[in-house]
Tab-separated table of C-alpha atoms in Angstrom:
chain	number	residue	atom	x	y	z
A	1	MET	CA	-31.385	60.089	27.792
A	2	THR	CA	-30.088	58.691	31.095
A	3	ALA	CA	-26.325	58.213	30.977
A	4	PRO	CA	-24.817	55.209	32.798
A	5	ALA	CA	-22.022	55.855	35.262
A	6	PRO	CA	-18.587	56.357	33.664
A	7	PHE	CA	-17.326	52.907	34.694
A	8	LEU	CA	-20.212	51.396	32.685
A	9	ARG	CA	-19.068	53.010	29.457
A	10	ARG	CA	-16.209	52.201	27.109
A	11	PRO	CA	-14.572	54.856	24.925
A	12	ALA	CA	-14.738	54.708	21.153
A	13	ALA	CA	-11.477	52.850	20.511
A	14	ALA	CA	-12.820	49.290	20.709
A	15	PHE	CA	-15.998	49.722	18.665
A	16	GLY	CA	-15.625	52.970	16.749
A	17	LYS	CA	-18.100	54.784	18.991
A	18	PRO	CA	-18.560	54.927	22.773
A	19	VAL	CA	-20.448	51.902	24.070
A	20	CYS	CA	-22.608	51.213	27.094
A	21	ARG	CA	-21.225	48.031	28.654
A	22	LEU	CA	-24.684	46.520	29.212
A	23	GLY	CA	-25.920	45.339	25.833
A	24	LEU	CA	-29.305	44.018	24.747
A	25	ALA	CA	-29.608	40.695	22.917
A	26	SER	CA	-32.417	39.164	20.915
A	27	HIS	CA	-33.578	35.614	21.492
A	28	GLY	CA	-36.282	33.379	20.105
A	29	GLU	CA	-38.821	33.648	22.918
A	30	THR	CA	-38.564	37.327	23.773
A	31	ALA	CA	-41.719	39.350	24.300
A	32	VAL	CA	-39.966	42.721	24.163
A	33	THR	CA	-41.478	45.222	21.757
A	34	PRO	CA	-40.011	47.987	19.601
A	35	ASP	CA	-41.081	50.456	22.305
A	36	ASP	CA	-39.145	48.393	24.869
A	37	ILE	CA	-35.990	48.457	22.750
A	38	ARG	CA	-36.292	52.203	22.204
A	39	HIS	CA	-36.820	52.568	25.958
A	40	ALA	CA	-33.512	50.752	26.513
A	41	LEU	CA	-31.830	53.112	24.053
A	42	ASP	CA	-33.281	56.066	25.955
A	43	ARG	CA	-31.706	54.613	29.113
A	44	GLY	CA	-28.274	54.609	27.498
A	45	VAL	CA	-28.044	51.126	25.956
A	46	ASN	CA	-26.478	51.348	22.513
A	47	PHE	CA	-25.199	47.806	21.848
A	48	LEU	CA	-27.808	45.574	20.193
A	49	ASN	CA	-26.947	41.942	19.507
A	50	TRP	CA	-29.237	40.571	16.815
A	51	ALA	CA	-29.410	36.828	16.089
A	52	GLY	CA	-29.915	37.441	12.367
A	53	ASP	CA	-33.500	36.233	11.910
A	54	GLU	CA	-36.213	38.724	11.049
A	55	ASP	CA	-37.722	39.704	14.391
A	56	VAL	CA	-38.538	42.625	16.652
A	57	PHE	CA	-34.847	43.579	16.792
A	58	SER	CA	-34.375	43.759	13.027
A	59	ARG	CA	-37.607	45.720	12.616
A	60	THR	CA	-36.649	48.158	15.347
A	61	ILE	CA	-33.133	48.661	13.990
A	62	ALA	CA	-34.581	49.246	10.517
A	63	GLY	CA	-36.719	52.051	11.945
A	64	LEU	CA	-34.023	53.874	13.906
A	65	GLY	CA	-33.505	56.551	11.266
A	66	ARG	CA	-30.879	59.116	12.229
A	67	ARG	CA	-30.451	57.365	15.557
A	68	ARG	CA	-28.887	54.390	13.786
A	69	ASP	CA	-25.384	55.891	13.807
A	70	ASP	CA	-25.414	56.070	17.605
A	71	VAL	CA	-26.148	52.344	17.958
A	72	ILE	CA	-23.738	49.432	17.589
A	73	VAL	CA	-25.486	46.604	15.770
A	74	CYS	CA	-23.807	43.239	16.260
A	75	VAL	CA	-25.113	40.422	14.057
A	76	GLN	CA	-24.624	36.686	14.561
A	77	PHE	CA	-23.435	35.479	11.158
A	78	ALA	CA	-23.956	31.864	10.094
A	79	ALA	CA	-22.023	31.770	6.801
A	80	ARG	CA	-18.888	29.654	6.531
A	81	THR	CA	-18.107	30.113	2.834
A	82	ALA	CA	-17.593	33.262	0.779
A	83	ALA	CA	-20.614	32.482	-1.406
A	84	ASP	CA	-22.888	32.058	1.593
A	85	ALA	CA	-21.425	35.176	3.217
A	86	ALA	CA	-22.284	37.297	0.166
A	87	THR	CA	-25.893	36.118	0.264
A	88	GLU	CA	-26.242	36.452	4.016
A	89	LEU	CA	-24.712	39.914	4.210
A	90	ARG	CA	-27.119	41.199	1.561
A	91	SER	CA	-29.995	39.760	3.587
A	92	VAL	CA	-28.712	41.337	6.821
A	93	LEU	CA	-28.376	44.800	5.307
A	94	SER	CA	-31.803	44.539	3.690
A	95	ALA	CA	-33.449	43.454	6.954
A	96	ILE	CA	-32.043	46.346	8.969
A	97	LYS	CA	-32.322	48.852	6.106
A	98	SER	CA	-28.709	49.969	6.454
A	99	ASP	CA	-25.697	50.207	4.200
A	100	TYR	CA	-23.376	48.917	6.923
A	101	VAL	CA	-23.258	46.699	9.978
A	102	ASP	CA	-21.057	47.528	12.950
A	103	ILE	CA	-20.068	43.969	13.889
A	104	LEU	CA	-20.442	40.537	12.339
A	105	THR	CA	-19.571	37.626	14.600
A	106	PHE	CA	-19.250	34.200	13.038
A	107	TYR	CA	-21.864	32.350	15.039
A	108	TYR	CA	-20.980	29.399	17.266
A	109	VAL	CA	-17.677	28.324	15.789
A	110	GLU	CA	-17.254	25.214	17.926
A	111	GLU	CA	-14.749	23.070	16.025
A	112	PRO	CA	-11.262	23.718	14.638
A	113	ALA	CA	-12.527	22.419	11.289
A	114	GLU	CA	-15.104	25.221	11.164
A	115	TRP	CA	-12.416	27.806	11.825
A	116	ALA	CA	-10.242	26.267	9.112
A	117	GLU	CA	-13.138	26.469	6.656
A	118	LEU	CA	-13.855	30.080	7.564
A	119	THR	CA	-10.258	31.178	7.154
A	120	GLY	CA	-9.270	28.969	4.232
A	121	PRO	CA	-9.575	29.597	0.486
A	122	GLY	CA	-13.166	30.434	-0.390
A	123	GLY	CA	-14.010	30.954	3.275
A	124	ALA	CA	-16.362	33.559	4.692
A	125	LEU	CA	-13.617	35.454	6.494
A	126	GLY	CA	-11.930	36.542	3.278
A	127	TYR	CA	-15.200	37.826	1.843
A	128	CYS	CA	-16.065	39.661	5.056
A	129	ARG	CA	-12.605	41.225	5.228
A	130	SER	CA	-13.232	42.595	1.743
A	131	ALA	CA	-16.588	43.961	2.924
A	132	GLN	CA	-14.757	45.495	5.874
A	133	ARG	CA	-12.348	47.291	3.562
A	134	ASP	CA	-15.217	48.893	1.654
A	135	GLY	CA	-16.976	49.934	4.890
A	136	THR	CA	-19.969	47.610	4.651
A	137	VAL	CA	-18.752	45.767	7.752
A	138	ARG	CA	-16.953	47.694	10.465
A	139	ARG	CA	-15.629	44.863	12.701
A	140	LEU	CA	-15.416	41.081	12.651
A	141	GLY	CA	-15.546	38.647	15.529
A	142	VAL	CA	-16.466	35.134	16.498
A	143	THR	CA	-18.927	33.596	18.963
A	144	THR	CA	-17.910	30.337	20.630
A	145	HIS	CA	-18.265	28.220	23.758
A	146	GLN	CA	-14.861	26.590	23.241
A	147	ARG	CA	-12.289	28.418	25.328
A	148	PRO	CA	-9.054	26.919	23.922
A	149	LEU	CA	-10.338	27.526	20.410
A	150	ALA	CA	-11.309	31.090	21.346
A	151	ALA	CA	-7.773	31.735	22.558
A	152	GLU	CA	-6.341	30.273	19.358
A	153	MET	CA	-8.619	32.468	17.248
A	154	ALA	CA	-7.654	35.519	19.315
A	155	ARG	CA	-3.983	34.845	18.621
A	156	SER	CA	-4.628	34.441	14.873
A	157	GLY	CA	-4.560	38.189	14.257
A	158	THR	CA	-7.619	37.958	11.986
A	159	LEU	CA	-10.355	39.141	14.373
A	160	ASP	CA	-11.429	42.381	16.002
A	161	LEU	CA	-13.296	40.923	18.994
A	162	LEU	CA	-14.487	37.756	20.726
A	163	MET	CA	-17.885	36.753	22.109
A	164	VAL	CA	-17.717	34.029	24.766
A	165	ARG	CA	-19.691	32.538	27.649
A	166	TYR	CA	-18.756	34.000	31.024
A	167	ASN	CA	-20.557	34.154	34.346
A	168	ALA	CA	-19.984	33.534	38.055
A	169	ALA	CA	-20.484	29.775	37.601
A	170	HIS	CA	-18.371	29.488	34.436
A	171	ARG	CA	-15.128	31.378	34.995
A	172	GLY	CA	-12.670	29.434	32.870
A	173	ALA	CA	-12.457	32.339	30.439
A	174	GLU	CA	-10.555	34.295	33.082
A	175	THR	CA	-7.490	32.109	32.575
A	176	GLU	CA	-8.075	30.515	29.168
A	177	VAL	CA	-9.469	33.334	27.015
A	178	PHE	CA	-9.071	36.775	28.554
A	179	PRO	CA	-5.248	36.771	28.636
A	180	ALA	CA	-5.095	35.902	24.933
A	181	ALA	CA	-7.732	38.512	24.091
A	182	ASP	CA	-5.930	41.167	26.127
A	183	ALA	CA	-2.596	40.346	24.489
A	184	ALA	CA	-4.209	40.712	21.062
A	185	GLY	CA	-6.047	43.887	22.038
A	186	LEU	CA	-9.458	42.299	21.433
A	187	PRO	CA	-12.528	43.393	23.406
A	188	VAL	CA	-14.672	40.544	24.760
A	189	ILE	CA	-18.461	40.414	24.689
A	190	ALA	CA	-19.883	38.068	27.339
A	191	TYR	CA	-23.131	36.121	27.126
A	192	THR	CA	-25.111	33.855	29.525
A	193	ALA	CA	-24.364	36.117	32.505
A	194	LEU	CA	-27.195	34.434	34.453
A	195	ARG	CA	-26.087	30.878	33.597
A	196	TRP	CA	-29.526	30.294	31.978
A	197	GLY	CA	-31.204	31.499	35.154
A	198	GLY	CA	-29.284	29.126	37.410
A	199	LEU	CA	-27.612	31.942	39.332
A	200	LEU	CA	-31.032	33.289	40.278
A	201	ARG	CA	-32.013	30.049	42.018
A	202	PRO	CA	-30.955	28.582	45.385
A	203	THR	CA	-28.747	25.516	45.828
A	204	PRO	CA	-28.733	22.868	48.596
A	205	ASP	CA	-25.491	24.363	49.967
A	206	ASP	CA	-26.712	27.918	50.428
A	207	PRO	CA	-26.052	29.327	53.911
A	208	PRO	CA	-29.049	29.945	56.175
A	209	GLY	CA	-31.058	32.988	55.165
A	210	PHE	CA	-29.325	33.344	51.791
A	211	THR	CA	-31.408	34.663	48.903
A	212	PRO	CA	-29.836	34.554	45.426
A	213	PRO	CA	-29.223	38.101	44.196
A	214	PRO	CA	-31.295	39.438	41.288
A	215	ALA	CA	-30.178	39.604	37.678
A	216	PRO	CA	-28.539	43.072	37.773
A	217	MET	CA	-25.982	41.886	40.305
A	218	TRP	CA	-24.881	39.071	38.013
A	219	TYR	CA	-24.430	41.473	35.107
A	220	ARG	CA	-22.345	43.649	37.391
A	221	PHE	CA	-20.276	40.595	38.354
A	222	VAL	CA	-19.466	39.983	34.679
A	223	LEU	CA	-18.739	43.668	34.064
A	224	GLN	CA	-16.367	43.729	37.018
A	225	HIS	CA	-13.783	41.909	34.926
A	226	PRO	CA	-11.692	44.453	32.993
A	227	SER	CA	-11.414	42.177	29.952
A	228	VAL	CA	-15.192	42.245	29.401
A	229	ALA	CA	-16.219	45.118	27.181
A	230	VAL	CA	-19.953	44.307	27.033
A	231	ALA	CA	-22.244	41.943	28.936
A	232	LEU	CA	-25.380	40.929	27.054
A	233	ALA	CA	-28.786	40.922	28.728
A	234	ALA	CA	-31.646	39.036	27.080
A	235	PRO	CA	-34.812	39.962	28.992
A	236	HIS	CA	-38.087	38.227	28.203
A	237	ASP	CA	-40.302	41.270	28.708
A	238	ARG	CA	-40.470	44.906	29.822
A	239	ARG	CA	-40.447	44.003	33.513
A	240	GLU	CA	-37.195	42.054	33.159
A	241	LEU	CA	-35.758	44.774	30.937
A	242	ASP	CA	-36.439	47.467	33.514
A	243	GLU	CA	-34.864	45.296	36.194
A	244	ASP	CA	-31.771	44.759	34.040
A	245	LEU	CA	-31.501	48.472	33.356
A	246	THR	CA	-31.030	49.163	37.064
A	247	VAL	CA	-27.418	48.157	36.396
A	248	HIS	CA	-27.112	51.744	35.160
A	249	ASP	CA	-28.021	53.025	38.602
A	250	ALA	CA	-24.756	51.686	40.017
A	251	THR	CA	-22.351	54.481	40.850
A	252	ALA	CA	-19.284	52.296	41.427
A	253	PRO	CA	-18.050	48.734	40.855
A	254	LEU	CA	-18.964	45.982	43.297
A	255	THR	CA	-17.132	46.038	46.578
A	256	PRO	CA	-14.787	43.106	47.287
A	257	GLU	CA	-17.337	41.762	49.779
A	258	GLU	CA	-20.193	41.959	47.263
A	259	TYR	CA	-18.069	40.343	44.575
A	260	GLU	CA	-17.015	37.434	46.818
A	261	ARG	CA	-20.602	36.811	47.901
A	262	LEU	CA	-21.589	36.451	44.249
A	263	ALA	CA	-18.543	34.323	43.478
A	264	GLU	CA	-19.404	31.949	46.320
A	265	HIS	CA	-22.908	31.402	44.962
A	266	GLY	CA	-21.441	30.920	41.505
A	267	ARG	CA	-19.262	28.129	42.861
A	268	ARG	CA	-22.281	26.492	44.477
A	269	VAL	CA	-24.273	26.703	41.244
A	270	ARG	CA	-21.324	25.230	39.389
A	271	ARG	CA	-21.189	22.255	41.776
A	272	HIS	CA	-24.909	21.537	41.516
A	273	GLY	CA	-25.686	22.686	37.988
A	274	GLY	CA	-23.915	19.942	36.072
A	275	GLY	CA	-22.333	20.184	32.641
A	276	PHE	CA	-20.784	23.165	30.930
A	277	PRO	CA	-17.337	23.581	32.536
């Protein structure tokens, strides 16, 4: 196993076991194989974010055997009511052939009404807290695009972590989410580090001779922020996976000059990309 540099690892406190800060996420159009996922594990990745549908990730997790206890499995959880949560959790555990899941994040909670339903009488949060007490679920979080709502949920005292959008073109979380998460002691998992590929493409305002940096630099940009515990990569195939894994070759954080160069391109992408503040 190739160990990432110390600054790319988090100690056990946040997740119950040490975690590599570059995580691997499933998505609907991925061509990665079980061998690719095991290759990532061999390279030190041990945070797998599974969308919850039966796919290559669930099949690979189910076949981890004794290696399972070294891996943090984070599942995107759709249930909003206790009844639906009971059914969905049984399905999750069956799919991954495990008697526990490390993290459930309530998937895409985008409206205050959804949060009220989750936390109210008969809501999924109460059921999942009970499952947490008996060890079936280790930690609970929420996935959202809505920064003010994320901060409100962080301050609620009912969660163990947050999962939010954060990249060099979308930096509002730095002021609207991260302070609340830090105050509550919640680790943050960041997704869309590449801004759906936009950060890999040029803009009309790029300086002469500028070439947008490759994907690993954008993951390093996200990981530069101390509030981010894990940045999720979602490669389409083995080639992209191997490129993403070069993040582990870094021996130190970005220099101030490297960071500002990335930030400048992020601002250009933000100006020209449209939508998604």
